[in-house]
Amino acid sequence: SIKEKEDNQQEFYSAVAMAHQEWVDAQNFFENVVDADLVDHAIYKIEATKTKYMYLLKLARRKGISINM
């Protein structure tokens, strides 16, 4: 139904927004990390969250969904 499609799109938009926020948070964590032992973890976290966000954007393009962030 149209309602289900709208709900699914809203869920997708929310997932993309959350993934973007996770990426921003990871970048902030990296910029503020003071313990040298956490630098590798911070870099890994940036790459992981960026990959997730980029994947969701690619999926949106394939589905014809426009995402404006």
mmCIF file of N, CA, C and O in Angstrom:
data_model
loop_
_atom_site.group_PDB
_atom_site.id
_atom_site.type_symbol
_atom_site.label_atom_id
_atom_site.label_comp_id
_atom_site.label_asym_id
_atom_site.label_seq_id
_atom_site.Cartn_x
_atom_site.Cartn_y
_atom_site.Cartn_z
ATOM 1 N N SER A 1 0.829 -1.182 0.000
ATOM 2 C CA SER A 1 0.000 0.000 0.000
ATOM 3 C C SER A 1 0.881 1.255 0.000
ATOM 4 O O SER A 1 2.071 1.194 0.291
ATOM 5 N N ILE A 2 0.280 2.371 -0.283
ATOM 6 C CA ILE A 2 1.008 3.642 -0.320
ATOM 7 C C ILE A 2 1.549 3.979 1.068
ATOM 8 O O ILE A 2 2.679 4.442 1.209
ATOM 9 N N LYS A 3 0.758 3.723 2.092
ATOM 10 C CA LYS A 3 1.183 4.010 3.477
ATOM 11 C C LYS A 3 2.434 3.205 3.838
ATOM 12 O O LYS A 3 3.374 3.730 4.420
ATOM 13 N N GLU A 4 2.444 1.912 3.465
ATOM 14 C CA GLU A 4 3.605 1.062 3.752
ATOM 15 C C GLU A 4 4.833 1.561 3.006
ATOM 16 O O GLU A 4 5.935 1.581 3.562
ATOM 17 N N LYS A 5 4.649 1.973 1.760
ATOM 18 C CA LYS A 5 5.771 2.481 0.968
ATOM 19 C C LYS A 5 6.329 3.753 1.600
ATOM 20 O O LYS A 5 7.546 3.921 1.701
ATOM 21 N N GLU A 6 5.450 4.647 2.040
ATOM 22 C CA GLU A 6 5.890 5.880 2.689
ATOM 23 C C GLU A 6 6.617 5.573 4.000
ATOM 24 O O GLU A 6 7.629 6.188 4.303
ATOM 25 N N ASP A 7 6.100 4.597 4.767
ATOM 26 C CA ASP A 7 6.750 4.203 6.015
ATOM 27 C C ASP A 7 8.133 3.623 5.751
ATOM 28 O O ASP A 7 9.092 3.931 6.459
ATOM 29 N N ASN A 8 8.243 2.784 4.716
ATOM 30 C CA ASN A 8 9.534 2.200 4.363
ATOM 31 C C ASN A 8 10.519 3.272 3.921
ATOM 32 O O ASN A 8 11.697 3.214 4.273
ATOM 33 N N GLN A 9 10.051 4.241 3.131
ATOM 34 C CA GLN A 9 10.930 5.333 2.711
ATOM 35 C C GLN A 9 11.380 6.147 3.917
ATOM 36 O O GLN A 9 12.544 6.517 4.006
ATOM 37 N N GLN A 10 10.468 6.405 4.846
ATOM 38 C CA GLN A 10 10.823 7.165 6.035
ATOM 39 C C GLN A 10 11.856 6.411 6.870
ATOM 40 O O GLN A 10 12.793 7.005 7.387
ATOM 41 N N GLU A 11 11.689 5.095 6.988
ATOM 42 C CA GLU A 11 12.671 4.272 7.694
ATOM 43 C C GLU A 11 14.030 4.365 7.009
ATOM 44 O O GLU A 11 15.059 4.441 7.674
ATOM 45 N N PHE A 12 14.025 4.329 5.687
ATOM 46 C CA PHE A 12 15.270 4.410 4.927
ATOM 47 C C PHE A 12 15.933 5.764 5.144
ATOM 48 O O PHE A 12 17.138 5.840 5.389
ATOM 49 N N TYR A 13 15.158 6.845 5.062
ATOM 50 C CA TYR A 13 15.707 8.188 5.316
ATOM 51 C C TYR A 13 16.308 8.269 6.717
ATOM 52 O O TYR A 13 17.374 8.847 6.918
ATOM 53 N N SER A 14 15.624 7.679 7.684
ATOM 54 C CA SER A 14 16.125 7.676 9.056
ATOM 55 C C SER A 14 17.432 6.900 9.166
ATOM 56 O O SER A 14 18.360 7.328 9.856
ATOM 57 N N ALA A 15 17.518 5.771 8.479
ATOM 58 C CA ALA A 15 18.742 4.966 8.498
ATOM 59 C C ALA A 15 19.905 5.736 7.877
ATOM 60 O O ALA A 15 21.024 5.697 8.390
ATOM 61 N N VAL A 16 19.642 6.441 6.787
ATOM 62 C CA VAL A 16 20.693 7.236 6.134
ATOM 63 C C VAL A 16 21.129 8.373 7.058
ATOM 64 O O VAL A 16 22.331 8.614 7.229
ATOM 65 N N ALA A 17 20.178 9.042 7.667
ATOM 66 C CA ALA A 17 20.505 10.146 8.578
ATOM 67 C C ALA A 17 21.311 9.634 9.774
ATOM 68 O O ALA A 17 22.287 10.268 10.198
ATOM 69 N N MET A 18 20.934 8.473 10.299
ATOM 70 C CA MET A 18 21.655 7.904 11.426
ATOM 71 C C MET A 18 23.078 7.508 11.016
ATOM 72 O O MET A 18 24.032 7.756 11.753
ATOM 73 N N ALA A 19 23.222 6.918 9.843
ATOM 74 C CA ALA A 19 24.546 6.533 9.355
ATOM 75 C C ALA A 19 25.424 7.767 9.163
ATOM 76 O O ALA A 19 26.619 7.745 9.481
ATOM 77 N N HIS A 20 24.839 8.828 8.646
ATOM 78 C CA HIS A 20 25.597 10.071 8.467
ATOM 79 C C HIS A 20 26.045 10.616 9.823
ATOM 80 O O HIS A 20 27.204 11.029 9.986
ATOM 81 N N GLN A 21 25.156 10.599 10.805
ATOM 82 C CA GLN A 21 25.503 11.102 12.140
ATOM 83 C C GLN A 21 26.593 10.248 12.778
ATOM 84 O O GLN A 21 27.492 10.767 13.432
ATOM 85 N N GLU A 22 26.527 8.931 12.574
ATOM 86 C CA GLU A 22 27.568 8.045 13.105
ATOM 87 C C GLU A 22 28.926 8.395 12.507
ATOM 88 O O GLU A 22 29.944 8.378 13.204
ATOM 89 N N TRP A 23 28.951 8.705 11.210
ATOM 90 C CA TRP A 23 30.188 9.084 10.534
ATOM 91 C C TRP A 23 30.719 10.402 11.110
ATOM 92 O O TRP A 23 31.909 10.517 11.417
ATOM 93 N N VAL A 24 29.846 11.379 11.271
ATOM 94 C CA VAL A 24 30.247 12.665 11.851
ATOM 95 C C VAL A 24 30.776 12.454 13.274
ATOM 96 O O VAL A 24 31.815 13.016 13.650
ATOM 97 N N ASP A 25 30.087 11.633 14.055
ATOM 98 C CA ASP A 25 30.524 11.352 15.423
ATOM 99 C C ASP A 25 31.899 10.684 15.433
ATOM 100 O O ASP A 25 32.743 11.000 16.283
ATOM 101 N N ALA A 26 32.119 9.764 14.504
ATOM 102 C CA ALA A 26 33.419 9.089 14.419
ATOM 103 C C ALA A 26 34.523 10.081 14.070
ATOM 104 O O ALA A 26 35.631 10.008 14.616
ATOM 105 N N GLN A 27 34.231 11.012 13.169
ATOM 106 C CA GLN A 27 35.223 12.035 12.816
ATOM 107 C C GLN A 27 35.529 12.920 14.025
ATOM 108 O O GLN A 27 36.694 13.242 14.288
ATOM 109 N N ASN A 28 34.500 13.282 14.767
ATOM 110 C CA ASN A 28 34.696 14.092 15.976
ATOM 111 C C ASN A 28 35.512 13.337 17.022
ATOM 112 O O ASN A 28 36.382 13.914 17.683
ATOM 113 N N PHE A 29 35.227 12.050 17.170
ATOM 114 C CA PHE A 29 35.981 11.228 18.105
ATOM 115 C C PHE A 29 37.464 11.233 17.724
ATOM 116 O O PHE A 29 38.338 11.423 18.574
ATOM 117 N N PHE A 30 37.745 11.032 16.436
ATOM 118 C CA PHE A 30 39.130 11.026 15.959
ATOM 119 C C PHE A 30 39.812 12.364 16.249
ATOM 120 O O PHE A 30 40.959 12.401 16.708
ATOM 121 N N GLU A 31 39.125 13.445 15.982
ATOM 122 C CA GLU A 31 39.702 14.775 16.179
ATOM 123 C C GLU A 31 39.976 15.082 17.649
ATOM 124 O O GLU A 31 40.827 15.912 17.957
ATOM 125 N N ASN A 32 39.279 14.412 18.541
ATOM 126 C CA ASN A 32 39.413 14.700 19.961
ATOM 127 C C ASN A 32 40.114 13.619 20.771
ATOM 128 O O ASN A 32 40.285 13.771 21.984
ATOM 129 N N VAL A 33 40.507 12.530 20.112
ATOM 130 C CA VAL A 33 41.158 11.447 20.843
ATOM 131 C C VAL A 33 42.529 11.925 21.326
ATOM 132 O O VAL A 33 43.265 12.585 20.602
ATOM 133 N N VAL A 34 42.830 11.655 22.574
ATOM 134 C CA VAL A 34 44.108 12.091 23.141
ATOM 135 C C VAL A 34 45.010 10.903 23.468
ATOM 136 O O VAL A 34 46.221 11.060 23.564
ATOM 137 N N ASP A 35 44.441 9.742 23.622
ATOM 138 C CA ASP A 35 45.214 8.550 23.928
ATOM 139 C C ASP A 35 45.712 7.917 22.640
ATOM 140 O O ASP A 35 44.920 7.524 21.779
ATOM 141 N N ALA A 36 47.015 7.819 22.486
ATOM 142 C CA ALA A 36 47.602 7.269 21.257
ATOM 143 C C ALA A 36 47.107 5.857 20.964
ATOM 144 O O ALA A 36 47.009 5.459 19.800
ATOM 145 N N ASP A 37 46.765 5.112 22.013
ATOM 146 C CA ASP A 37 46.271 3.747 21.820
ATOM 147 C C ASP A 37 44.903 3.709 21.143
ATOM 148 O O ASP A 37 44.504 2.675 20.608
ATOM 149 N N LEU A 38 44.189 4.826 21.156
ATOM 150 C CA LEU A 38 42.854 4.867 20.557
ATOM 151 C C LEU A 38 42.840 5.407 19.129
ATOM 152 O O LEU A 38 41.800 5.380 18.470
ATOM 153 N N VAL A 39 43.971 5.878 18.641
ATOM 154 C CA VAL A 39 44.015 6.463 17.294
ATOM 155 C C VAL A 39 43.622 5.438 16.239
ATOM 156 O O VAL A 39 42.801 5.718 15.362
ATOM 157 N N ASP A 40 44.187 4.229 16.314
ATOM 158 C CA ASP A 40 43.837 3.190 15.339
ATOM 159 C C ASP A 40 42.348 2.868 15.387
ATOM 160 O O ASP A 40 41.700 2.698 14.355
ATOM 161 N N HIS A 41 41.810 2.783 16.591
ATOM 162 C CA HIS A 41 40.377 2.514 16.744
ATOM 163 C C HIS A 41 39.555 3.639 16.107
ATOM 164 O O HIS A 41 38.565 3.384 15.419
ATOM 165 N N ALA A 42 39.972 4.875 16.335
ATOM 166 C CA ALA A 42 39.242 6.025 15.785
ATOM 167 C C ALA A 42 39.271 5.994 14.256
ATOM 168 O O ALA A 42 38.252 6.266 13.611
ATOM 169 N N ILE A 43 40.411 5.649 13.683
ATOM 170 C CA ILE A 43 40.525 5.571 12.212
ATOM 171 C C ILE A 43 39.624 4.456 11.683
ATOM 172 O O ILE A 43 38.905 4.642 10.695
ATOM 173 N N TYR A 44 39.651 3.301 12.333
ATOM 174 C CA TYR A 44 38.799 2.191 11.926
ATOM 175 C C TYR A 44 37.327 2.604 11.980
ATOM 176 O O TYR A 44 36.549 2.306 11.071
ATOM 177 N N LYS A 45 36.960 3.292 13.045
ATOM 178 C CA LYS A 45 35.563 3.718 13.225
ATOM 179 C C LYS A 45 35.137 4.680 12.114
ATOM 180 O O LYS A 45 34.025 4.580 11.595
ATOM 181 N N ILE A 46 36.020 5.599 11.732
ATOM 182 C CA ILE A 46 35.713 6.522 10.628
ATOM 183 C C ILE A 46 35.468 5.741 9.345
ATOM 184 O O ILE A 46 34.477 5.959 8.644
ATOM 185 N N GLU A 47 36.389 4.825 9.031
ATOM 186 C CA GLU A 47 36.263 4.062 7.787
ATOM 187 C C GLU A 47 35.005 3.199 7.771
ATOM 188 O O GLU A 47 34.317 3.108 6.758
ATOM 189 N N ALA A 48 34.699 2.567 8.897
ATOM 190 C CA ALA A 48 33.515 1.701 8.969
ATOM 191 C C ALA A 48 32.229 2.497 8.798
ATOM 192 O O ALA A 48 31.329 2.100 8.047
ATOM 193 N N THR A 49 32.137 3.626 9.477
ATOM 194 C CA THR A 49 30.906 4.420 9.395
ATOM 195 C C THR A 49 30.772 5.085 8.029
ATOM 196 O O THR A 49 29.669 5.201 7.500
ATOM 197 N N LYS A 50 31.892 5.498 7.442
ATOM 198 C CA LYS A 50 31.865 6.086 6.101
ATOM 199 C C LYS A 50 31.389 5.044 5.086
ATOM 200 O O LYS A 50 30.558 5.336 4.223
ATOM 201 N N THR A 51 31.907 3.825 5.196
ATOM 202 C CA THR A 51 31.521 2.756 4.273
ATOM 203 C C THR A 51 30.029 2.470 4.363
ATOM 204 O O THR A 51 29.347 2.310 3.342
ATOM 205 N N LYS A 52 29.498 2.436 5.578
ATOM 206 C CA LYS A 52 28.061 2.194 5.765
ATOM 207 C C LYS A 52 27.235 3.310 5.130
ATOM 208 O O LYS A 52 26.264 3.053 4.419
ATOM 209 N N TYR A 53 27.627 4.545 5.374
ATOM 210 C CA TYR A 53 26.907 5.689 4.825
ATOM 211 C C TYR A 53 26.944 5.683 3.298
ATOM 212 O O TYR A 53 25.919 5.854 2.646
ATOM 213 N N MET A 54 28.118 5.456 2.733
ATOM 214 C CA MET A 54 28.250 5.434 1.270
ATOM 215 C C MET A 54 27.426 4.299 0.659
ATOM 216 O O MET A 54 26.829 4.453 -0.399
ATOM 217 N N TYR A 55 27.391 3.164 1.336
ATOM 218 C CA TYR A 55 26.579 2.042 0.863
ATOM 219 C C TYR A 55 25.104 2.426 0.809
ATOM 220 O O TYR A 55 24.417 2.153 -0.180
ATOM 221 N N LEU A 56 24.619 3.070 1.861
ATOM 222 C CA LEU A 56 23.209 3.464 1.887
ATOM 223 C C LEU A 56 22.900 4.505 0.806
ATOM 224 O O LEU A 56 21.830 4.464 0.196
ATOM 225 N N LEU A 57 23.834 5.422 0.540
ATOM 226 C CA LEU A 57 23.625 6.393 -0.541
ATOM 227 C C LEU A 57 23.568 5.694 -1.895
ATOM 228 O O LEU A 57 22.724 6.019 -2.741
ATOM 229 N N LYS A 58 24.446 4.720 -2.097
ATOM 230 C CA LYS A 58 24.450 3.966 -3.357
ATOM 231 C C LYS A 58 23.142 3.191 -3.514
ATOM 232 O O LYS A 58 22.547 3.166 -4.590
ATOM 233 N N LEU A 59 22.685 2.596 -2.426
ATOM 234 C CA LEU A 59 21.420 1.862 -2.448
ATOM 235 C C LEU A 59 20.262 2.799 -2.777
ATOM 236 O O LEU A 59 19.363 2.458 -3.555
ATOM 237 N N ALA A 60 20.286 3.992 -2.212
ATOM 238 C CA ALA A 60 19.246 4.979 -2.498
ATOM 239 C C ALA A 60 19.231 5.327 -3.986
ATOM 240 O O ALA A 60 18.161 5.400 -4.596
ATOM 241 N N ARG A 61 20.413 5.554 -4.559
ATOM 242 C CA ARG A 61 20.485 5.871 -5.996
ATOM 243 C C ARG A 61 19.893 4.746 -6.830
ATOM 244 O O ARG A 61 19.164 4.982 -7.784
ATOM 245 N N ARG A 62 20.236 3.503 -6.469
ATOM 246 C CA ARG A 62 19.712 2.351 -7.218
ATOM 247 C C ARG A 62 18.189 2.278 -7.151
ATOM 248 O O ARG A 62 17.543 1.843 -8.090
ATOM 249 N N LYS A 63 17.647 2.695 -6.016
ATOM 250 C CA LYS A 63 16.189 2.631 -5.822
ATOM 251 C C LYS A 63 15.506 3.905 -6.308
ATOM 252 O O LYS A 63 14.295 4.031 -6.214
ATOM 253 N N GLY A 64 16.284 4.880 -6.797
ATOM 254 C CA GLY A 64 15.708 6.111 -7.293
ATOM 255 C C GLY A 64 15.249 7.057 -6.187
ATOM 256 O O GLY A 64 14.378 7.891 -6.410
ATOM 257 N N ILE A 65 15.829 6.908 -5.008
ATOM 258 C CA ILE A 65 15.463 7.747 -3.873
ATOM 259 C C ILE A 65 16.462 8.895 -3.775
ATOM 260 O O ILE A 65 17.666 8.675 -3.765
ATOM 261 N N SER A 66 15.951 10.092 -3.707
ATOM 262 C CA SER A 66 16.802 11.274 -3.601
ATOM 263 C C SER A 66 17.090 11.573 -2.133
ATOM 264 O O SER A 66 16.174 11.665 -1.326
ATOM 265 N N ILE A 67 18.380 11.684 -1.820
ATOM 266 C CA ILE A 67 18.807 11.977 -0.445
ATOM 267 C C ILE A 67 19.548 13.306 -0.468
ATOM 268 O O ILE A 67 20.521 13.475 -1.183
ATOM 269 N N ASN A 68 19.065 14.254 0.306
ATOM 270 C CA ASN A 68 19.727 15.554 0.417
ATOM 271 C C ASN A 68 20.207 15.720 1.854
ATOM 272 O O ASN A 68 19.411 15.893 2.748
ATOM 273 N N MET A 69 21.515 15.664 2.033
ATOM 274 C CA MET A 69 22.076 15.800 3.390
ATOM 275 C C MET A 69 22.856 17.087 3.455
ATOM 276 O O MET A 69 23.478 17.526 2.595
#
